[in-house]
PDB file of C-alpha atoms in Angstrom:
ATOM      1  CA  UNK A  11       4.448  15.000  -0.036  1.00  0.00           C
ATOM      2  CA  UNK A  12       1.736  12.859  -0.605  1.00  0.00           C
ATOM      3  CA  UNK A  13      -0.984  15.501   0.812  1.00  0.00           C
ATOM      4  CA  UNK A  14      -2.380  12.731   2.920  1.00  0.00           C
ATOM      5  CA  UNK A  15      -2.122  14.127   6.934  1.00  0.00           C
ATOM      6  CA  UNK A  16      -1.696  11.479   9.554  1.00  0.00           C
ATOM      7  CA  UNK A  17      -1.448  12.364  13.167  1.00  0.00           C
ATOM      8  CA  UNK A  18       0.401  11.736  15.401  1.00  0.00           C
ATOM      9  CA  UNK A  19       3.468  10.073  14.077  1.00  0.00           C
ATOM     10  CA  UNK A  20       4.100   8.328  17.031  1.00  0.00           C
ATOM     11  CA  UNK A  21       1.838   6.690  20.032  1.00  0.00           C
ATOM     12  CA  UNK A  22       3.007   4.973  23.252  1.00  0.00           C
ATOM     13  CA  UNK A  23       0.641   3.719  25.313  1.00  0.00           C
ATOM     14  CA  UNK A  24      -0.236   0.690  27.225  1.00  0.00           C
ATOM     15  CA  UNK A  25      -2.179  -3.119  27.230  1.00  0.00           C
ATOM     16  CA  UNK A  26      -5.868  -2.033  27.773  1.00  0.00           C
ATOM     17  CA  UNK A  27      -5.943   1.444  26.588  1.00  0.00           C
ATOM     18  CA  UNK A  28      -7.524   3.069  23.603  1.00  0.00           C
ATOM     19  CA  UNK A  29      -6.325   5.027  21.141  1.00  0.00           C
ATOM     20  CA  UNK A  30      -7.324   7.294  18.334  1.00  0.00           C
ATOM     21  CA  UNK A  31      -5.883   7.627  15.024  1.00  0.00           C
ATOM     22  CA  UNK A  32      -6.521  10.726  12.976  1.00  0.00           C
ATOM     23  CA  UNK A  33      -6.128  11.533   8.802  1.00  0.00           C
ATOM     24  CA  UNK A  34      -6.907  14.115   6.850  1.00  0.00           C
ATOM     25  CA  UNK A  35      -7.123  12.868   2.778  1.00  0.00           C
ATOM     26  CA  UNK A  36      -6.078  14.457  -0.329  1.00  0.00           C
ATOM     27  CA  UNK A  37      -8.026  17.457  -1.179  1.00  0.00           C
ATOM     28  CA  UNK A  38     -11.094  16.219  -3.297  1.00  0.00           C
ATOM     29  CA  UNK A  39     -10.240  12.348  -2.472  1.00  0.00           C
ATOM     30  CA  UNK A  40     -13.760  10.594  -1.437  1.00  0.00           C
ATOM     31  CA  UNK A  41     -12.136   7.219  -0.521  1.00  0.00           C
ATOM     32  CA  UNK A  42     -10.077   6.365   2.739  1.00  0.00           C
ATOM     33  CA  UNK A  43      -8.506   3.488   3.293  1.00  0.00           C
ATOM     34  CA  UNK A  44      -6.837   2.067   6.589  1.00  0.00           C
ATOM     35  CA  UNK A  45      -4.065  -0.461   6.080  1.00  0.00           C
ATOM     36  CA  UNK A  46      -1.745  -2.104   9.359  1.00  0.00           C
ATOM     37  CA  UNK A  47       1.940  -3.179   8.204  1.00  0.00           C
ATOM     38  CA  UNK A  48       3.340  -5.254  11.122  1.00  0.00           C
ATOM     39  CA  UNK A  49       6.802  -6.862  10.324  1.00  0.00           C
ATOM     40  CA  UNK A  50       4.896 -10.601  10.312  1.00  0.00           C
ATOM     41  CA  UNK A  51       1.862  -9.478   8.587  1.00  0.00           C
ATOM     42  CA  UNK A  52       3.120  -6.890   5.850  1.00  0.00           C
ATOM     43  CA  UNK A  53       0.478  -4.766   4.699  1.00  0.00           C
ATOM     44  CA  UNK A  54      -3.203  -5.364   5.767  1.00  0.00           C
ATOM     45  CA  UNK A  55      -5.999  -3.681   4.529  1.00  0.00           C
ATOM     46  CA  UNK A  56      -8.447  -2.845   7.661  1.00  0.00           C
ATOM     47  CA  UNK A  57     -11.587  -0.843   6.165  1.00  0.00           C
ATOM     48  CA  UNK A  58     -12.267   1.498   3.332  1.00  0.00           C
ATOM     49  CA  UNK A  59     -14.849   4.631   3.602  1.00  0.00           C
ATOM     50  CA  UNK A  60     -16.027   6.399   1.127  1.00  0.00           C
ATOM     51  CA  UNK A  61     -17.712   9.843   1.025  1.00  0.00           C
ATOM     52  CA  UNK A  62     -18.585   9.176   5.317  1.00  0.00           C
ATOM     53  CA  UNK A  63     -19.978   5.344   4.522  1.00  0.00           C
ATOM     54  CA  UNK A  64     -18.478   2.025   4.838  1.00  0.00           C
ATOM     55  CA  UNK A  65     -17.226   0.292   1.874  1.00  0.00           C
ATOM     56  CA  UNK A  66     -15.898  -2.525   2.728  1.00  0.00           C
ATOM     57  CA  UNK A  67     -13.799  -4.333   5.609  1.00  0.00           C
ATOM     58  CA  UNK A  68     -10.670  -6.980   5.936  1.00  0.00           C
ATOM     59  CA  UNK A  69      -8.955  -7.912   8.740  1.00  0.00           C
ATOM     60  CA  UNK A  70     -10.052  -5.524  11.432  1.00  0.00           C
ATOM     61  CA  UNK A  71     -10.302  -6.649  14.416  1.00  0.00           C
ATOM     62  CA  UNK A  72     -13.428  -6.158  16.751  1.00  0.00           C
ATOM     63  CA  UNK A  73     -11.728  -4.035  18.902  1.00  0.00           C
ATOM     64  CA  UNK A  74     -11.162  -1.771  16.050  1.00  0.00           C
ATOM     65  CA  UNK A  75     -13.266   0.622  14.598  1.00  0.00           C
ATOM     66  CA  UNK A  76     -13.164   3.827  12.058  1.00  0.00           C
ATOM     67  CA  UNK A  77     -15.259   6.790  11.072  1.00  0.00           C
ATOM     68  CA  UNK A  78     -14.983   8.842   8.194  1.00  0.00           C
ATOM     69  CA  UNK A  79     -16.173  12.297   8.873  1.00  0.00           C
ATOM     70  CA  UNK A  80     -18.806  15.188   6.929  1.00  0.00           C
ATOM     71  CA  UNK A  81     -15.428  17.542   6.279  1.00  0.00           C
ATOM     72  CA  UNK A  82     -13.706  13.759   4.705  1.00  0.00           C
ATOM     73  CA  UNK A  83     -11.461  13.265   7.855  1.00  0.00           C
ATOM     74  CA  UNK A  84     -10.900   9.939   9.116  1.00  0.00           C
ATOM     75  CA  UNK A  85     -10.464   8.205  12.483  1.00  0.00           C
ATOM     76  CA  UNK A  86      -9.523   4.218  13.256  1.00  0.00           C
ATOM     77  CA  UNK A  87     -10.580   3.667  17.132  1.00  0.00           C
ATOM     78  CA  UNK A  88      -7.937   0.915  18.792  1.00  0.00           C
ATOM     79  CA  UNK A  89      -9.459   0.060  21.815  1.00  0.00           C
ATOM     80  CA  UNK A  90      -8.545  -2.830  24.590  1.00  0.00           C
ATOM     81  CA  UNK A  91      -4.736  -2.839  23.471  1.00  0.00           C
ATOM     82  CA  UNK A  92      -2.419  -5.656  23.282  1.00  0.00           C
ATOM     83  CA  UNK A  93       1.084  -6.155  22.241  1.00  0.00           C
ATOM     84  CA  UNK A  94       0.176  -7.205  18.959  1.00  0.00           C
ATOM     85  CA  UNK A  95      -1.220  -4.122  18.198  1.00  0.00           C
ATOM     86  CA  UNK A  96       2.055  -2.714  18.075  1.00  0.00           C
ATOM     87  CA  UNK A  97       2.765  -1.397  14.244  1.00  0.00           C
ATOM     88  CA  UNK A  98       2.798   0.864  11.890  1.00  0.00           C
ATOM     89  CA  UNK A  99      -0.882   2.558  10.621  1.00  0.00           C
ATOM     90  CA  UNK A 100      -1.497   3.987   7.402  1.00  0.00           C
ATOM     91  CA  UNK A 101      -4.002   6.055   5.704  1.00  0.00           C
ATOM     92  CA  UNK A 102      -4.346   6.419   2.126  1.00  0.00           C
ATOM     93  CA  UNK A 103      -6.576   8.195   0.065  1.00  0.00           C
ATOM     94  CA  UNK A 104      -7.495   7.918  -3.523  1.00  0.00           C
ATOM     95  CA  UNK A 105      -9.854   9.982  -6.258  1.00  0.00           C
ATOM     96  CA  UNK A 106     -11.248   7.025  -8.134  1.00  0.00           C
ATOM     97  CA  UNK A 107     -10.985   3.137  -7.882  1.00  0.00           C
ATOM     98  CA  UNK A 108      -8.629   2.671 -10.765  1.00  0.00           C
ATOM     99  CA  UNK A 109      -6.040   5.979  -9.278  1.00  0.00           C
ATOM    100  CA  UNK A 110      -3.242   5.012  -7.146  1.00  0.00           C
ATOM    101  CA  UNK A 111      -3.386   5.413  -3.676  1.00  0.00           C
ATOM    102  CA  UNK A 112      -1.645   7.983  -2.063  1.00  0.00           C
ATOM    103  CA  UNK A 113      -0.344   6.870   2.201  1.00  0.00           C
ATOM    104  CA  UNK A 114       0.117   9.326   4.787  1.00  0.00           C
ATOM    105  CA  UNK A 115       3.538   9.076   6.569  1.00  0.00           C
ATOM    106  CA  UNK A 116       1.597   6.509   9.250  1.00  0.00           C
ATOM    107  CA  UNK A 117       1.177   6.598  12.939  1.00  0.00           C
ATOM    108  CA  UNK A 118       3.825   4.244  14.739  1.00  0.00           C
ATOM    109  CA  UNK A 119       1.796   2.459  17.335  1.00  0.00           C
ATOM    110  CA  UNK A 120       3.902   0.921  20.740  1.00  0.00           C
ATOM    111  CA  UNK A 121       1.805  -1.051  23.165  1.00  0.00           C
ATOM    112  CA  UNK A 122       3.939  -1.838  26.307  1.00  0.00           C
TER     113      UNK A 122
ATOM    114  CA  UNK B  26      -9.643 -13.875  -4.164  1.00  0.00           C
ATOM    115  CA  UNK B  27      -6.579 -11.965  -5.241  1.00  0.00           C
ATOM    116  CA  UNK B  28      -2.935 -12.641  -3.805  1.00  0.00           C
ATOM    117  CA  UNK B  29       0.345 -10.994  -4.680  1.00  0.00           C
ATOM    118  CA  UNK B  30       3.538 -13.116  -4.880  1.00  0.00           C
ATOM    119  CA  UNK B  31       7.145 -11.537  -4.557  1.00  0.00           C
ATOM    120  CA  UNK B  32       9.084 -14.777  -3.564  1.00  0.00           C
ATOM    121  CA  UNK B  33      12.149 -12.643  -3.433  1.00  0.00           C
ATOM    122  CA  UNK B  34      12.437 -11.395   0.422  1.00  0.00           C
ATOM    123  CA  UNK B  35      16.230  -9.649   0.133  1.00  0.00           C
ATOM    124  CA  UNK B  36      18.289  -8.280  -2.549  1.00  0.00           C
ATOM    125  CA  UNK B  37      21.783  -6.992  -2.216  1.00  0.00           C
ATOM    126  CA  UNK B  38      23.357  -5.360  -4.488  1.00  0.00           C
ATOM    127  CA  UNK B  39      26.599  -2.940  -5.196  1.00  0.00           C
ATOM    128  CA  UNK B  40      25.833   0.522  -6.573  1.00  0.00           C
ATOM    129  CA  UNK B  41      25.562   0.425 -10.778  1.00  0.00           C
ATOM    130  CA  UNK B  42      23.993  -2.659 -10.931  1.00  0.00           C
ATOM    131  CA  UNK B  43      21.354  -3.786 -12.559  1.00  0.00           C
ATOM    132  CA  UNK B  44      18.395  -5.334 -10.227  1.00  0.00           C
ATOM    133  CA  UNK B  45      14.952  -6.697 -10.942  1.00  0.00           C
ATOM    134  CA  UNK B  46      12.363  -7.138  -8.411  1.00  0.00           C
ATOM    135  CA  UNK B  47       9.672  -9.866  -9.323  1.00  0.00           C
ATOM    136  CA  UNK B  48       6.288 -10.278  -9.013  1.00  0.00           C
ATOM    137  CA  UNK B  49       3.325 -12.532  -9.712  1.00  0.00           C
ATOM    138  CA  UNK B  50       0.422 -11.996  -9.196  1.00  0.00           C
ATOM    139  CA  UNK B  51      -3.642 -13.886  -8.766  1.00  0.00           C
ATOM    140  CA  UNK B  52      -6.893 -12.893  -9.803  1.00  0.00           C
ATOM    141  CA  UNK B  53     -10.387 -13.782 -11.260  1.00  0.00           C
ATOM    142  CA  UNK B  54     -11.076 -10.931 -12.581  1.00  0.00           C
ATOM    143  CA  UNK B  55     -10.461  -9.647 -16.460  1.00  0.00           C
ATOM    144  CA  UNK B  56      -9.704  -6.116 -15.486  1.00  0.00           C
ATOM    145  CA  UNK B  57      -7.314  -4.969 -12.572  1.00  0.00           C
ATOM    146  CA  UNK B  58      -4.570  -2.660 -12.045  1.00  0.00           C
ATOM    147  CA  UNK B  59      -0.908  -3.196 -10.423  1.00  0.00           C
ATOM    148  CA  UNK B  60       0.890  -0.976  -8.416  1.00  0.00           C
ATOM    149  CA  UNK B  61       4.393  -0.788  -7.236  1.00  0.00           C
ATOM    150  CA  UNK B  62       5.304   1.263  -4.294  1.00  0.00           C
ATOM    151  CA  UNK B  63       8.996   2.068  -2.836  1.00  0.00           C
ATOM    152  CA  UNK B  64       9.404   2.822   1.028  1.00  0.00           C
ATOM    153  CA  UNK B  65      12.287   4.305   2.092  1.00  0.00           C
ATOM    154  CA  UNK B  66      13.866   3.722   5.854  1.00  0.00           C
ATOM    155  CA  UNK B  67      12.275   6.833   6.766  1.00  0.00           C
ATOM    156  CA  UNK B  68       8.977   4.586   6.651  1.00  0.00           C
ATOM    157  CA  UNK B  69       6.713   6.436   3.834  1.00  0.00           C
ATOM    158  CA  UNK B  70       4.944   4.415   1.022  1.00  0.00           C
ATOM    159  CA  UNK B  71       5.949   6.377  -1.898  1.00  0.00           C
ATOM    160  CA  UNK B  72       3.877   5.363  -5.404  1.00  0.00           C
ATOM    161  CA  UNK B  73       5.477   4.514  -8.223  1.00  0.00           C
ATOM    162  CA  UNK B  74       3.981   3.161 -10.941  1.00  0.00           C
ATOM    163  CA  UNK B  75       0.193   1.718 -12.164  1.00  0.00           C
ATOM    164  CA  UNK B  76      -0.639  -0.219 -15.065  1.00  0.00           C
ATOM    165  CA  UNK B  77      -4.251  -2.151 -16.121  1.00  0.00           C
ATOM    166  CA  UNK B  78      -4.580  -5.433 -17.290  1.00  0.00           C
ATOM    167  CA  UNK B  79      -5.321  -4.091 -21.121  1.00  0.00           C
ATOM    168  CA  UNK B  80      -2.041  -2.282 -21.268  1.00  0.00           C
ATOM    169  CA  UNK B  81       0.771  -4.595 -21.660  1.00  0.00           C
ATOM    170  CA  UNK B  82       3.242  -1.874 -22.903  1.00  0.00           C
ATOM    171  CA  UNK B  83       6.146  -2.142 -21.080  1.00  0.00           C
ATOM    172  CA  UNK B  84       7.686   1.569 -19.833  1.00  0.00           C
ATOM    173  CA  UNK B  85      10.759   3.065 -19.107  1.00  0.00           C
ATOM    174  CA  UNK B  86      11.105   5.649 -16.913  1.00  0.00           C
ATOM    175  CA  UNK B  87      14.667   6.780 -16.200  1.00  0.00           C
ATOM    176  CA  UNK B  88      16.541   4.152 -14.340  1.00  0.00           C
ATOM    177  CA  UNK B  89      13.458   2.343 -13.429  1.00  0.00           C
ATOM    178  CA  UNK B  90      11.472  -0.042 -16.173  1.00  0.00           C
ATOM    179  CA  UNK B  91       8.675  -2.164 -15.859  1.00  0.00           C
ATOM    180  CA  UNK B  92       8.160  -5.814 -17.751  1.00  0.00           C
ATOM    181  CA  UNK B  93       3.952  -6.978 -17.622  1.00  0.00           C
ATOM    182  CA  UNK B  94       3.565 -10.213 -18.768  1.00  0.00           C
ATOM    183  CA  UNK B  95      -0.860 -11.109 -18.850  1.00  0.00           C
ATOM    184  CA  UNK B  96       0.144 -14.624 -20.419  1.00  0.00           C
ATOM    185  CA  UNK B  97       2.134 -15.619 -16.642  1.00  0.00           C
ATOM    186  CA  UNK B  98       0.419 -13.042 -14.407  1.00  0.00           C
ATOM    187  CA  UNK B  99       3.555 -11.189 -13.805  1.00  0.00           C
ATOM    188  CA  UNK B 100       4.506  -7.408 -13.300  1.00  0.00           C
ATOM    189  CA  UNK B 101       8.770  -6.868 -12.966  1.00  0.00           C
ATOM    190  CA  UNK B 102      10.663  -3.964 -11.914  1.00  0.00           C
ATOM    191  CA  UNK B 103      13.874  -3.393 -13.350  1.00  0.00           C
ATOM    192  CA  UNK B 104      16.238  -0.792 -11.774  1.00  0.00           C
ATOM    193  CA  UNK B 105      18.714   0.089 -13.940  1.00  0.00           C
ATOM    194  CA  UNK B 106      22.442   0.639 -12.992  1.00  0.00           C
ATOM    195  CA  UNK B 107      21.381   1.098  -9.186  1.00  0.00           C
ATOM    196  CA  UNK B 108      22.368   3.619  -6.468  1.00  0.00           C
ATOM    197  CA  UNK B 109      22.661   4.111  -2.823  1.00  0.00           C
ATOM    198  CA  UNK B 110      19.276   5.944  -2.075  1.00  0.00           C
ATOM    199  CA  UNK B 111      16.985   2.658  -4.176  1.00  0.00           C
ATOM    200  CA  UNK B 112      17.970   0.922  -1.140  1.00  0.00           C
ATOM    201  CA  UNK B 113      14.434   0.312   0.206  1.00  0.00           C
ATOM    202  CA  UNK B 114      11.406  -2.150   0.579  1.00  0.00           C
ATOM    203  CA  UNK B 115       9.801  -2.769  -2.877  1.00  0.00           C
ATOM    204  CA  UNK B 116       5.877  -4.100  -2.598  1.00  0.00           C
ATOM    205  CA  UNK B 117       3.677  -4.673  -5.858  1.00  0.00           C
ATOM    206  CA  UNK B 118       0.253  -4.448  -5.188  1.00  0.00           C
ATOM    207  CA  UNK B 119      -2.998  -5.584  -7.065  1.00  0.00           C
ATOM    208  CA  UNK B 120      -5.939  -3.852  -7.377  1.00  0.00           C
ATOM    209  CA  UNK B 121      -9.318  -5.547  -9.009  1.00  0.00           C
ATOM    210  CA  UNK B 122     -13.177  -4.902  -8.609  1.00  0.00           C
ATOM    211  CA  UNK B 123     -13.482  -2.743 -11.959  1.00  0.00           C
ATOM    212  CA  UNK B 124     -17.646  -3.615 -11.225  1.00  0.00           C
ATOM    213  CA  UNK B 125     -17.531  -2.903  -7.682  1.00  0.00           C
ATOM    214  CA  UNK B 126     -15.817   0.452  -8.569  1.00  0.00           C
ATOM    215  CA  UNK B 127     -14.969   2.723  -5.129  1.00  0.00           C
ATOM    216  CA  UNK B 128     -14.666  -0.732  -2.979  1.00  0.00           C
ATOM    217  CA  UNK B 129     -11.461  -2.180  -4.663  1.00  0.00           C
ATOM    218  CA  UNK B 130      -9.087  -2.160  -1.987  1.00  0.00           C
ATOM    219  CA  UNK B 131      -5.081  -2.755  -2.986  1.00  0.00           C
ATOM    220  CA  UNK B 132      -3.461  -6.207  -2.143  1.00  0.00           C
ATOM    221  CA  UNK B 133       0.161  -6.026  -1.044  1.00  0.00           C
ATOM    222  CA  UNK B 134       2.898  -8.019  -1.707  1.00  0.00           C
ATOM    223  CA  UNK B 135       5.248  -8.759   1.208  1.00  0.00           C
ATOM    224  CA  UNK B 136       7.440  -7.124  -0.053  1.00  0.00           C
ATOM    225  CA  UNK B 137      11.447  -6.880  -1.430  1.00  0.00           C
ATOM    226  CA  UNK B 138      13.840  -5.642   0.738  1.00  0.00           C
ATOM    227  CA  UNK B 139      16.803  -3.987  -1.789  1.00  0.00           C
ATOM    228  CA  UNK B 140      20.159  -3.038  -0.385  1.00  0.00           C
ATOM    229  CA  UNK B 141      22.325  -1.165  -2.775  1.00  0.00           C
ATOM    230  CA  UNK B 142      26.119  -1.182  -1.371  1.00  0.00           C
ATOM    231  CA  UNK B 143      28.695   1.778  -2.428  1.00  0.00           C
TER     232      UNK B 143
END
């Protein structure tokens, strides 16, 4: 157990709707990270918060946003949903830049 | 900017062999870390092992070894005499911005897909 919380484990929804994603870090871990692995893409890294603020951003779409909350809690917003959008989500958290990360178990994401 | 190479895409294997899983890796920067991470069919990324660019000791760990070469950018895994349950995706991952400290993200590999066969 990584102590990283993800929820839910699974999500079926539809083109056009919007979705949140919810995860709950390690105890004492600042730094969230988001990361999509699609079976074309592998692993991308989508944003990183740390301590509530932005720290940096890769390929996240526009239609995608995140929030990282006073009590350390995270949330990635998938709005206007396609097909593509269909993967697996990850949060990680990690106590320092140089310490491993640690994933959650990741949200499964199917847009019919 | 940083990239992680691991040109193998499929290994298969029968149980007690030996298997190593390359990678090679790209950066600018003098001081990084790399990562390997094992995920399971049950879908979890499970961490393994970290090592930073000044260390270049290579480590045993039970079955599993690692081989970091600075002089051709390249970070091995070596399962030893392999079972059933290694049968999993393999990704090394590379993690730099020592100066930017909290915004180093980790770059993944694509990924090795190991099958171990009874």
């Amino acid at each position: 157990d990584s102590g990283v919380t993800q929820t839910p484990k699974h999500l079926i929804t539809a083109t056009g709707q919007r979705v949140t994603l919810r995860c709950s870090p390690r105890s004492g871990d600042l730094s969230v990270y988001w990361y999509q692995q699609s079976l074309d893409q592998g692993l991308q890294f989508l944003i990183h918060y740390y301590n509530g603020e932005e720290r940096a951003k890769g390929n996240i779409l526009e239609r995608f946003s995140a929030q990282q909350f006073p009590d350390l809690h995270s949330e990635l917003n998938l709005s206007s949903l396609e097909l593509g959008d269909s993967a697996l989500y990850f949060c990680a958290s990690r106590s320092s830049y140089n310490s491993p990360l640690h994933f959650g178990n990741g949200t499964r994401l199917t847009v019919t | 900017a940083q990239k992680v190479t691991q040109a193998q895409t499929e290994i298969s294997v029968v149980e007690k062999e030996d298997v190593t899983l390359d990678c090679v890796y790209e950066t600018r920067d003098t001081t990084y870390y790399l990562f390997w991470y094992k995920q399971p069919p049950s879908g979890e990324l499970v961490f393994l092992i970290r090592r930073n660019s000044f260390d270049e000791q290579n480590e045993i760990s039970g079955r599993y070894s690692w081989n970091f070469q600075k002089s051709t950018s390249s970070f091995n895994f070596t399962i030893t005499a392999s079972q059933v349950v290694d049968s999993a995706v393999y990704f090394c991952a590379l993690s730099e911005g020592f100066f930017t400290g909290a915004n180093s993200k980790l770059t993944f590999g694509k990924g090795i897909t190991l099958s171990v066969r009874p």
